[in-house]
Amino acid sequence: MIGRQRDENPAGIHLPLDPLPGHSSRGRLERVLRRGEFAVTTELNPPDSADPEDVYNRAKIFDGWVDAINAVDASGANCHMSSVGICALLTRMGYAPIMQIACRDRNRIAIQGDVLGGAAMGVANMLCLTGDGVQAGDQPGAKPVFDLDSMSLLETCRIMRDNGKFLSGRKLTTPPQIFLGAAVNPFAPPFDFRPIHLGKKIAAGAQFVQTQYCFDVPMFRTFMQRARDLGHTEKVFILCGVGPLASAKTAKWIRSNVPGIHIPDAIIKRLEGAQDQKKEGKQLCTDIINEVKEIPGVSGIHVMAYRQEEYVAEIVDESGVLKGRQPWKREIRHDDQMVADRLESILHDDITETQVDMVKTAH
């Protein structure tokens, strides 16, 4: 889109941003939220592949449209490329990942190591999850761990960051600078308990939260009213989960088979009555965004477009939530392009590896 104002994009895109007073991390997402701008995050569908290009090809479609990308940690208890691996690849190119950490597969020793490793790679955002049970995935015989849960994981990360210590009490040489997130579900019973549960996660260390898919705006509005009454919106940034539905059939399947997702009958009827259900699903998502962005206390949206990632930019654009602002976009610098061009031109020549290295180091 022409005329959008670019977010800060320092020349050294692979280096962390300068620290700011009152910030826990050196990441872009926290800066956007603390400036009071409406944030947009999304999820990268992890590949069943060891090819880094499979990650980059999935990430580049979000360029210039989102402030951070969730690196999913084996959601649904199904194995894919790890969130740590995805974050390593994304930070290498300057993207701002949100590293999901689930408690299902690792004990507190491994988790604390991953927190340090992620922070060392430049990960500024970490989302603390309990994780789906192994019975939900395609390897139900796997042994679950659950040494921690989402609440104790938040506390662990907060202690490491703020106190500079492991859970054992041993001091850290350099604490991680991280912006801590959690997940909340306003649409799962008991509904009255959900705002209270959010308060517990805030007390444990959550600074931002991403909600489950919102298909019932009145229900979400009620949740937000209660969250405001409890003072939560003064302490945490709430990003409402949204996403396009491909068809009425898909919506029915999700409602019947995915726990925690509430899809009202009116949504399904609207899709059934549409001539082009996929197009209507995108419009529905945009309509929901336009409603929730007006709810006091909502700081952004989290767009989950599983197998429809190519529509994220269109949905964000049509919703107008960025208000002319353009989030970070990867740019190939002139010297990098020269290296790429020269390497491409010599791939067809008979040269040695040493000669290739000389081309790389020449710039």
mmCIF file of C-alpha atoms in Angstrom:
data_model
loop_
_atom_site.group_PDB
_atom_site.id
_atom_site.type_symbol
_atom_site.label_atom_id
_atom_site.label_comp_id
_atom_site.label_asym_id
_atom_site.label_seq_id
_atom_site.Cartn_x
_atom_site.Cartn_y
_atom_site.Cartn_z
ATOM 1 C CA MET A 1 0.000 0.000 0.000
ATOM 2 C CA ILE A 2 1.406 3.385 -1.005
ATOM 3 C CA GLY A 3 1.639 6.038 1.668
ATOM 4 C CA ARG A 4 1.938 3.836 4.730
ATOM 5 C CA GLN A 5 4.493 5.022 7.271
ATOM 6 C CA ARG A 6 7.255 2.494 7.828
ATOM 7 C CA ASP A 7 8.013 1.262 11.326
ATOM 8 C CA GLU A 8 11.546 1.661 12.596
ATOM 9 C CA ASN A 9 13.890 -0.461 10.510
ATOM 10 C CA PRO A 10 17.506 0.042 11.582
ATOM 11 C CA ALA A 11 20.197 -0.768 9.063
ATOM 12 C CA GLY A 12 21.451 -3.615 11.235
ATOM 13 C CA ILE A 13 18.200 -5.555 11.121
ATOM 14 C CA HIS A 14 19.848 -8.620 12.644
ATOM 15 C CA LEU A 15 20.813 -6.726 15.818
ATOM 16 C CA PRO A 16 18.486 -6.056 18.792
ATOM 17 C CA LEU A 17 17.029 -2.587 19.137
ATOM 18 C CA ASP A 18 18.381 -0.204 21.731
ATOM 19 C CA PRO A 19 16.847 -0.709 25.194
ATOM 20 C CA LEU A 20 14.129 1.728 26.232
ATOM 21 C CA PRO A 21 13.109 2.732 29.780
ATOM 22 C CA GLY A 22 10.139 0.759 31.068
ATOM 23 C CA HIS A 23 10.531 -1.978 28.460
ATOM 24 C CA SER A 24 11.239 -5.610 29.342
ATOM 25 C CA SER A 25 12.566 -6.500 25.909
ATOM 26 C CA ARG A 26 14.302 -4.959 22.942
ATOM 27 C CA GLY A 27 11.648 -6.119 20.514
ATOM 28 C CA ARG A 28 9.316 -4.320 18.134
ATOM 29 C CA LEU A 29 6.060 -5.815 19.436
ATOM 30 C CA GLU A 30 6.467 -4.366 22.914
ATOM 31 C CA ARG A 31 7.354 -0.976 21.450
ATOM 32 C CA VAL A 32 4.257 -0.928 19.258
ATOM 33 C CA LEU A 33 1.990 -1.818 22.173
ATOM 34 C CA ARG A 34 3.557 0.613 24.625
ATOM 35 C CA ARG A 35 3.226 3.409 22.058
ATOM 36 C CA GLY A 36 -0.510 2.757 22.123
ATOM 37 C CA GLU A 37 -0.675 1.557 18.540
ATOM 38 C CA PHE A 38 -2.978 -1.280 17.494
ATOM 39 C CA ALA A 39 -0.788 -4.364 17.142
ATOM 40 C CA VAL A 40 -1.168 -7.233 14.687
ATOM 41 C CA THR A 41 0.326 -10.685 15.225
ATOM 42 C CA THR A 42 -0.128 -13.924 13.330
ATOM 43 C CA GLU A 43 1.002 -17.556 13.298
ATOM 44 C CA LEU A 44 3.409 -19.405 11.056
ATOM 45 C CA ASN A 45 2.213 -22.893 10.204
ATOM 46 C CA PRO A 46 5.342 -24.959 11.023
ATOM 47 C CA PRO A 47 6.636 -27.165 8.201
ATOM 48 C CA ASP A 48 7.262 -30.895 8.289
ATOM 49 C CA SER A 49 10.631 -30.185 6.780
ATOM 50 C CA ALA A 50 14.294 -29.507 7.517
ATOM 51 C CA ASP A 51 14.536 -26.959 4.698
ATOM 52 C CA PRO A 52 14.850 -23.372 6.010
ATOM 53 C CA GLU A 53 13.311 -22.036 2.805
ATOM 54 C CA ASP A 54 10.039 -23.661 3.834
ATOM 55 C CA VAL A 55 10.021 -21.321 6.833
ATOM 56 C CA TYR A 56 11.069 -18.223 4.902
ATOM 57 C CA ASN A 57 8.484 -18.815 2.179
ATOM 58 C CA ARG A 58 5.774 -18.964 4.834
ATOM 59 C CA ALA A 59 7.045 -15.894 6.672
ATOM 60 C CA LYS A 60 7.537 -13.530 3.747
ATOM 61 C CA ILE A 61 3.817 -13.318 2.965
ATOM 62 C CA PHE A 62 3.422 -11.456 6.274
ATOM 63 C CA ASP A 63 6.078 -8.840 5.430
ATOM 64 C CA GLY A 64 4.845 -5.337 6.163
ATOM 65 C CA TRP A 65 1.531 -6.477 7.661
ATOM 66 C CA VAL A 66 2.237 -7.922 11.121
ATOM 67 C CA ASP A 67 4.292 -6.873 14.123
ATOM 68 C CA ALA A 68 5.276 -10.368 15.233
ATOM 69 C CA ILE A 69 4.900 -13.989 14.143
ATOM 70 C CA ASN A 70 4.067 -16.864 16.493
ATOM 71 C CA ALA A 71 6.431 -19.809 16.130
ATOM 72 C CA VAL A 72 4.061 -22.628 17.059
ATOM 73 C CA ASP A 73 5.263 -25.311 19.485
ATOM 74 C CA ALA A 74 3.769 -28.619 18.293
ATOM 75 C CA SER A 75 0.171 -27.450 18.593
ATOM 76 C CA GLY A 76 -2.386 -30.211 18.802
ATOM 77 C CA ALA A 77 0.444 -32.455 20.047
ATOM 78 C CA ASN A 78 1.548 -33.054 16.462
ATOM 79 C CA CYS A 79 5.221 -32.963 15.570
ATOM 80 C CA HIS A 80 6.568 -30.287 13.211
ATOM 81 C CA MET A 81 9.704 -28.158 13.077
ATOM 82 C CA SER A 82 10.326 -26.883 16.607
ATOM 83 C CA SER A 83 9.468 -23.369 17.708
ATOM 84 C CA VAL A 84 13.100 -22.851 18.741
ATOM 85 C CA GLY A 85 14.276 -23.835 15.262
ATOM 86 C CA ILE A 86 11.755 -21.564 13.562
ATOM 87 C CA CYS A 87 12.770 -18.668 15.810
ATOM 88 C CA ALA A 88 16.436 -19.234 14.980
ATOM 89 C CA LEU A 89 15.627 -18.927 11.279
ATOM 90 C CA LEU A 90 13.290 -15.948 11.657
ATOM 91 C CA THR A 91 15.614 -13.876 13.834
ATOM 92 C CA ARG A 92 18.434 -14.538 11.377
ATOM 93 C CA MET A 93 16.462 -12.586 8.768
ATOM 94 C CA GLY A 94 15.262 -9.850 11.097
ATOM 95 C CA TYR A 95 11.708 -11.083 11.762
ATOM 96 C CA ALA A 96 10.148 -10.626 15.208
ATOM 97 C CA PRO A 97 9.023 -14.075 16.375
ATOM 98 C CA ILE A 98 6.930 -14.954 19.390
ATOM 99 C CA MET A 99 8.418 -18.180 20.683
ATOM 100 C CA GLN A 100 5.714 -20.475 21.987
ATOM 101 C CA ILE A 101 6.815 -22.655 24.893
ATOM 102 C CA ALA A 102 4.547 -25.575 25.801
ATOM 103 C CA CYS A 103 5.014 -27.575 28.994
ATOM 104 C CA ARG A 104 3.947 -30.912 27.535
ATOM 105 C CA ASP A 105 7.315 -32.069 26.179
ATOM 106 C CA ARG A 106 10.024 -30.540 28.397
ATOM 107 C CA ASN A 107 10.799 -30.324 32.094
ATOM 108 C CA ARG A 108 11.888 -27.160 33.880
ATOM 109 C CA ILE A 109 15.574 -27.800 33.170
ATOM 110 C CA ALA A 110 15.056 -27.974 29.405
ATOM 111 C CA ILE A 111 12.592 -25.077 29.411
ATOM 112 C CA GLN A 112 14.941 -22.725 31.238
ATOM 113 C CA GLY A 113 17.655 -23.621 28.758
ATOM 114 C CA ASP A 114 15.323 -22.869 25.851
ATOM 115 C CA VAL A 115 14.439 -19.491 27.355
ATOM 116 C CA LEU A 116 18.115 -18.551 27.493
ATOM 117 C CA GLY A 117 18.771 -19.977 24.036
ATOM 118 C CA GLY A 118 15.847 -18.127 22.510
ATOM 119 C CA ALA A 119 16.848 -14.837 24.105
ATOM 120 C CA ALA A 120 20.439 -15.311 22.923
ATOM 121 C CA MET A 121 19.150 -15.717 19.351
ATOM 122 C CA GLY A 122 17.325 -12.404 19.594
ATOM 123 C CA VAL A 123 13.850 -13.657 20.504
ATOM 124 C CA ALA A 124 12.163 -10.840 22.404
ATOM 125 C CA ASN A 125 8.686 -12.379 22.887
ATOM 126 C CA MET A 126 7.758 -15.653 24.552
ATOM 127 C CA LEU A 127 4.256 -17.115 24.873
ATOM 128 C CA CYS A 128 3.806 -19.464 27.825
ATOM 129 C CA LEU A 129 1.408 -22.367 27.262
ATOM 130 C CA THR A 130 0.488 -25.531 29.113
ATOM 131 C CA GLY A 131 0.110 -27.399 25.818
ATOM 132 C CA ASP A 132 -2.365 -29.894 24.401
ATOM 133 C CA GLY A 133 -2.370 -33.415 25.794
ATOM 134 C CA VAL A 134 -0.558 -36.079 23.770
ATOM 135 C CA GLN A 135 -3.828 -37.930 23.200
ATOM 136 C CA ALA A 136 -4.886 -35.085 20.891
ATOM 137 C CA GLY A 137 -2.051 -35.727 18.448
ATOM 138 C CA ASP A 138 -0.957 -38.416 16.024
ATOM 139 C CA GLN A 139 1.507 -40.003 18.490
ATOM 140 C CA PRO A 140 -0.704 -40.637 21.536
ATOM 141 C CA GLY A 141 1.840 -43.087 22.944
ATOM 142 C CA ALA A 142 4.322 -40.277 23.591
ATOM 143 C CA LYS A 143 5.166 -39.653 27.234
ATOM 144 C CA PRO A 144 3.848 -36.297 28.500
ATOM 145 C CA VAL A 145 5.945 -34.236 30.911
ATOM 146 C CA PHE A 146 3.944 -31.278 32.283
ATOM 147 C CA ASP A 147 6.553 -30.551 34.941
ATOM 148 C CA LEU A 148 5.241 -26.979 34.790
ATOM 149 C CA ASP A 149 1.975 -25.438 33.630
ATOM 150 C CA SER A 150 1.394 -22.098 31.936
ATOM 151 C CA MET A 151 1.167 -20.270 35.259
ATOM 152 C CA SER A 152 4.372 -21.660 36.743
ATOM 153 C CA LEU A 153 6.094 -21.241 33.379
ATOM 154 C CA LEU A 154 5.249 -17.533 33.408
ATOM 155 C CA GLU A 155 6.636 -17.278 36.928
ATOM 156 C CA THR A 156 9.792 -19.111 35.868
ATOM 157 C CA CYS A 157 10.440 -16.754 32.958
ATOM 158 C CA ARG A 158 9.713 -13.718 35.119
ATOM 159 C CA ILE A 159 12.141 -14.885 37.809
ATOM 160 C CA MET A 160 14.847 -15.477 35.222
ATOM 161 C CA ARG A 161 14.321 -12.023 33.718
ATOM 162 C CA ASP A 162 13.678 -9.884 36.789
ATOM 163 C CA ASN A 163 15.700 -11.698 39.454
ATOM 164 C CA GLY A 164 18.458 -13.008 37.215
ATOM 165 C CA LYS A 165 18.211 -16.509 38.650
ATOM 166 C CA PHE A 166 17.313 -20.056 37.687
ATOM 167 C CA LEU A 167 14.592 -21.758 39.715
ATOM 168 C CA SER A 168 17.399 -23.437 41.651
ATOM 169 C CA GLY A 169 18.559 -20.028 42.849
ATOM 170 C CA ARG A 170 21.756 -20.108 40.802
ATOM 171 C CA LYS A 171 22.536 -16.709 39.320
ATOM 172 C CA LEU A 172 22.442 -15.954 35.615
ATOM 173 C CA THR A 173 25.357 -14.142 34.049
ATOM 174 C CA THR A 174 23.047 -12.286 31.643
ATOM 175 C CA PRO A 175 19.270 -12.483 32.240
ATOM 176 C CA PRO A 176 16.956 -12.778 29.223
ATOM 177 C CA GLN A 177 15.265 -9.579 28.051
ATOM 178 C CA ILE A 178 11.838 -10.903 27.151
ATOM 179 C CA PHE A 179 8.245 -9.723 26.758
ATOM 180 C CA LEU A 180 6.031 -12.388 28.314
ATOM 181 C CA GLY A 181 2.736 -13.539 26.864
ATOM 182 C CA ALA A 182 -0.017 -16.008 27.671
ATOM 183 C CA ALA A 183 -3.168 -17.409 26.101
ATOM 184 C CA VAL A 184 -6.706 -16.875 27.375
ATOM 185 C CA ASN A 185 -10.044 -18.266 26.251
ATOM 186 C CA PRO A 186 -13.021 -16.004 26.983
ATOM 187 C CA PHE A 187 -15.341 -18.462 25.227
ATOM 188 C CA ALA A 188 -14.887 -21.583 27.367
ATOM 189 C CA PRO A 189 -16.927 -22.333 30.479
ATOM 190 C CA PRO A 190 -16.997 -21.367 33.272
ATOM 191 C CA PHE A 191 -17.293 -17.951 31.644
ATOM 192 C CA ASP A 192 -17.345 -15.958 34.889
ATOM 193 C CA PHE A 193 -14.013 -17.490 35.870
ATOM 194 C CA ARG A 194 -12.153 -16.471 32.695
ATOM 195 C CA PRO A 195 -11.467 -12.843 33.723
ATOM 196 C CA ILE A 196 -10.318 -14.088 37.131
ATOM 197 C CA HIS A 197 -8.017 -16.611 35.469
ATOM 198 C CA LEU A 198 -6.595 -13.795 33.342
ATOM 199 C CA GLY A 199 -5.795 -11.918 36.540
ATOM 200 C CA LYS A 200 -3.824 -14.894 37.830
ATOM 201 C CA LYS A 201 -1.770 -15.010 34.653
ATOM 202 C CA ILE A 202 -1.074 -11.294 34.944
ATOM 203 C CA ALA A 203 0.106 -11.815 38.516
ATOM 204 C CA ALA A 204 2.340 -14.648 37.321
ATOM 205 C CA GLY A 205 4.023 -12.396 34.779
ATOM 206 C CA ALA A 206 1.914 -12.074 31.613
ATOM 207 C CA GLN A 207 2.400 -8.725 29.877
ATOM 208 C CA PHE A 208 0.358 -9.508 26.774
ATOM 209 C CA VAL A 209 -2.246 -12.161 26.008
ATOM 210 C CA GLN A 210 -3.640 -13.652 22.829
ATOM 211 C CA THR A 211 -7.185 -14.976 22.998
ATOM 212 C CA GLN A 212 -8.774 -17.993 21.383
ATOM 213 C CA TYR A 213 -10.676 -17.388 18.111
ATOM 214 C CA CYS A 214 -13.457 -14.841 18.543
ATOM 215 C CA PHE A 215 -16.618 -15.616 16.581
ATOM 216 C CA ASP A 216 -19.005 -14.275 19.237
ATOM 217 C CA VAL A 217 -18.375 -10.553 19.674
ATOM 218 C CA PRO A 218 -21.080 -9.995 22.343
ATOM 219 C CA MET A 219 -19.511 -12.719 24.492
ATOM 220 C CA PHE A 220 -16.070 -11.186 24.020
ATOM 221 C CA ARG A 221 -17.445 -7.746 24.850
ATOM 222 C CA THR A 222 -18.788 -9.126 28.141
ATOM 223 C CA PHE A 223 -15.381 -10.630 28.935
ATOM 224 C CA MET A 224 -13.655 -7.321 28.217
ATOM 225 C CA GLN A 225 -16.104 -5.402 30.403
ATOM 226 C CA ARG A 226 -15.305 -7.681 33.320
ATOM 227 C CA ALA A 227 -11.566 -7.444 32.582
ATOM 228 C CA ARG A 228 -11.815 -3.654 32.713
ATOM 229 C CA ASP A 229 -13.807 -3.779 35.947
ATOM 230 C CA LEU A 230 -11.038 -5.868 37.521
ATOM 231 C CA GLY A 231 -8.363 -3.472 36.310
ATOM 232 C CA HIS A 232 -6.721 -6.027 34.037
ATOM 233 C CA THR A 233 -6.598 -3.814 30.964
ATOM 234 C CA GLU A 234 -4.323 -1.406 32.850
ATOM 235 C CA LYS A 235 -1.799 -4.190 33.400
ATOM 236 C CA VAL A 236 -1.817 -6.332 30.259
ATOM 237 C CA PHE A 237 -2.173 -5.904 26.497
ATOM 238 C CA ILE A 238 -5.054 -7.993 25.126
ATOM 239 C CA LEU A 239 -4.894 -9.189 21.518
ATOM 240 C CA CYS A 240 -8.153 -10.685 20.274
ATOM 241 C CA GLY A 241 -7.807 -13.897 18.277
ATOM 242 C CA VAL A 242 -9.497 -13.808 14.865
ATOM 243 C CA GLY A 243 -9.361 -15.833 11.683
ATOM 244 C CA PRO A 244 -11.149 -16.650 8.416
ATOM 245 C CA LEU A 245 -13.387 -19.701 8.084
ATOM 246 C CA ALA A 246 -13.056 -21.471 4.729
ATOM 247 C CA SER A 247 -16.632 -22.790 4.664
ATOM 248 C CA ALA A 248 -19.667 -23.694 6.736
ATOM 249 C CA LYS A 249 -18.488 -27.305 6.661
ATOM 250 C CA THR A 250 -15.151 -26.274 8.136
ATOM 251 C CA ALA A 251 -16.895 -24.229 10.819
ATOM 252 C CA LYS A 252 -19.070 -27.183 11.817
ATOM 253 C CA TRP A 253 -16.066 -29.488 11.965
ATOM 254 C CA ILE A 254 -14.105 -27.066 14.149
ATOM 255 C CA ARG A 255 -17.048 -26.583 16.488
ATOM 256 C CA SER A 256 -17.457 -30.336 16.918
ATOM 257 C CA ASN A 257 -13.822 -31.407 17.063
ATOM 258 C CA VAL A 258 -11.673 -28.594 18.455
ATOM 259 C CA PRO A 259 -12.212 -27.997 22.180
ATOM 260 C CA GLY A 260 -12.480 -24.404 23.325
ATOM 261 C CA ILE A 261 -13.633 -22.834 20.050
ATOM 262 C CA HIS A 262 -17.145 -21.393 20.168
ATOM 263 C CA ILE A 263 -18.869 -20.770 16.821
ATOM 264 C CA PRO A 264 -22.493 -19.538 17.067
ATOM 265 C CA ASP A 265 -25.183 -20.895 14.750
ATOM 266 C CA ALA A 266 -25.560 -17.445 13.184
ATOM 267 C CA ILE A 267 -21.992 -17.618 11.869
ATOM 268 C CA ILE A 268 -22.603 -20.972 10.203
ATOM 269 C CA LYS A 269 -25.883 -19.787 8.701
ATOM 270 C CA ARG A 270 -24.162 -16.729 7.257
ATOM 271 C CA LEU A 271 -21.567 -18.936 5.565
ATOM 272 C CA GLU A 272 -24.204 -21.380 4.307
ATOM 273 C CA GLY A 273 -26.115 -18.532 2.705
ATOM 274 C CA ALA A 274 -23.107 -17.193 0.824
ATOM 275 C CA GLN A 275 -22.473 -17.986 -2.827
ATOM 276 C CA ASP A 276 -18.711 -17.896 -2.231
ATOM 277 C CA GLN A 277 -18.185 -19.229 1.285
ATOM 278 C CA LYS A 278 -14.417 -18.689 1.397
ATOM 279 C CA LYS A 279 -14.841 -15.044 0.400
ATOM 280 C CA GLU A 280 -17.596 -14.660 2.978
ATOM 281 C CA GLY A 281 -15.327 -16.199 5.612
ATOM 282 C CA LYS A 282 -12.709 -13.532 4.930
ATOM 283 C CA GLN A 283 -15.337 -10.799 5.069
ATOM 284 C CA LEU A 284 -16.658 -12.221 8.324
ATOM 285 C CA CYS A 285 -13.164 -12.038 9.805
ATOM 286 C CA THR A 286 -12.816 -8.418 8.699
ATOM 287 C CA ASP A 287 -16.224 -7.566 10.165
ATOM 288 C CA ILE A 288 -15.266 -9.114 13.517
ATOM 289 C CA ILE A 289 -12.005 -7.155 13.561
ATOM 290 C CA ASN A 290 -13.894 -3.935 12.915
ATOM 291 C CA GLU A 291 -16.117 -4.665 15.904
ATOM 292 C CA VAL A 292 -13.503 -5.795 18.412
ATOM 293 C CA LYS A 293 -11.072 -2.972 17.635
ATOM 294 C CA GLU A 294 -13.646 -0.540 19.044
ATOM 295 C CA ILE A 295 -13.930 -2.376 22.370
ATOM 296 C CA PRO A 296 -12.091 -0.476 25.130
ATOM 297 C CA GLY A 297 -9.037 -2.353 26.362
ATOM 298 C CA VAL A 298 -8.354 -4.275 23.153
ATOM 299 C CA SER A 299 -4.760 -3.564 22.134
ATOM 300 C CA GLY A 300 -4.557 -5.590 18.941
ATOM 301 C CA ILE A 301 -5.512 -8.718 17.044
ATOM 302 C CA HIS A 302 -3.918 -12.120 16.611
ATOM 303 C CA VAL A 303 -4.782 -13.437 13.144
ATOM 304 C CA MET A 304 -4.853 -17.238 12.914
ATOM 305 C CA ALA A 305 -5.343 -18.265 9.294
ATOM 306 C CA TYR A 306 -4.371 -21.926 9.230
ATOM 307 C CA ARG A 307 -3.780 -22.950 5.599
ATOM 308 C CA GLN A 308 -5.134 -19.558 4.543
ATOM 309 C CA GLU A 309 -2.061 -17.526 5.467
ATOM 310 C CA GLU A 310 -2.045 -15.866 2.057
ATOM 311 C CA TYR A 311 -5.175 -13.927 3.100
ATOM 312 C CA VAL A 312 -3.686 -12.339 6.227
ATOM 313 C CA ALA A 313 -2.408 -9.248 4.398
ATOM 314 C CA GLU A 314 -5.756 -8.747 2.656
ATOM 315 C CA ILE A 315 -7.705 -9.091 5.899
ATOM 316 C CA VAL A 316 -5.443 -6.688 7.786
ATOM 317 C CA ASP A 317 -5.522 -4.202 4.907
ATOM 318 C CA GLU A 318 -9.305 -4.224 4.541
ATOM 319 C CA SER A 319 -9.844 -3.889 8.290
ATOM 320 C CA GLY A 320 -7.792 -0.688 8.372
ATOM 321 C CA VAL A 321 -6.380 -1.444 11.829
ATOM 322 C CA LEU A 322 -2.888 -0.287 10.906
ATOM 323 C CA LYS A 323 -4.162 3.232 10.125
ATOM 324 C CA GLY A 324 -1.448 3.903 7.576
ATOM 325 C CA ARG A 325 1.327 2.352 9.664
ATOM 326 C CA GLN A 326 3.491 -0.296 8.026
ATOM 327 C CA PRO A 327 5.097 -2.891 10.306
ATOM 328 C CA TRP A 328 8.627 -4.092 9.648
ATOM 329 C CA LYS A 329 9.311 -5.493 6.205
ATOM 330 C CA ARG A 330 12.373 -7.413 5.180
ATOM 331 C CA GLU A 331 14.572 -5.644 2.670
ATOM 332 C CA ILE A 332 17.494 -7.155 0.801
ATOM 333 C CA ARG A 333 20.311 -4.664 1.139
ATOM 334 C CA HIS A 334 22.346 -3.751 -1.929
ATOM 335 C CA ASP A 335 25.456 -5.650 -0.861
ATOM 336 C CA ASP A 336 23.430 -8.751 0.012
ATOM 337 C CA GLN A 337 21.775 -8.643 -3.401
ATOM 338 C CA MET A 338 25.164 -8.368 -5.097
ATOM 339 C CA VAL A 339 26.360 -11.464 -3.277
ATOM 340 C CA ALA A 340 23.183 -13.339 -4.196
ATOM 341 C CA ASP A 341 23.468 -12.318 -7.843
ATOM 342 C CA ARG A 342 27.117 -13.294 -8.091
ATOM 343 C CA LEU A 343 26.544 -16.649 -6.431
ATOM 344 C CA GLU A 344 23.624 -17.312 -8.763
ATOM 345 C CA SER A 345 25.744 -16.491 -11.799
ATOM 346 C CA ILE A 346 28.536 -18.878 -10.839
ATOM 347 C CA LEU A 347 26.361 -21.835 -9.921
ATOM 348 C CA HIS A 348 26.632 -22.991 -13.509
ATOM 349 C CA ASP A 349 30.427 -22.650 -13.570
ATOM 350 C CA ASP A 350 32.962 -25.192 -12.405
ATOM 351 C CA ILE A 351 34.455 -23.468 -9.359
ATOM 352 C CA THR A 352 35.728 -24.525 -5.965
ATOM 353 C CA GLU A 353 34.124 -23.985 -2.569
ATOM 354 C CA THR A 354 37.014 -21.664 -1.734
ATOM 355 C CA GLN A 355 36.045 -19.415 -4.626
ATOM 356 C CA VAL A 356 32.450 -19.291 -3.397
ATOM 357 C CA ASP A 357 33.667 -18.288 0.069
ATOM 358 C CA MET A 358 35.746 -15.525 -1.517
ATOM 359 C CA VAL A 359 32.624 -14.117 -3.152
ATOM 360 C CA LYS A 360 30.758 -14.132 0.174
ATOM 361 C CA THR A 361 33.548 -12.456 2.132
ATOM 362 C CA ALA A 362 34.186 -9.829 -0.541
ATOM 363 C CA HIS A 363 31.134 -7.956 0.665
#
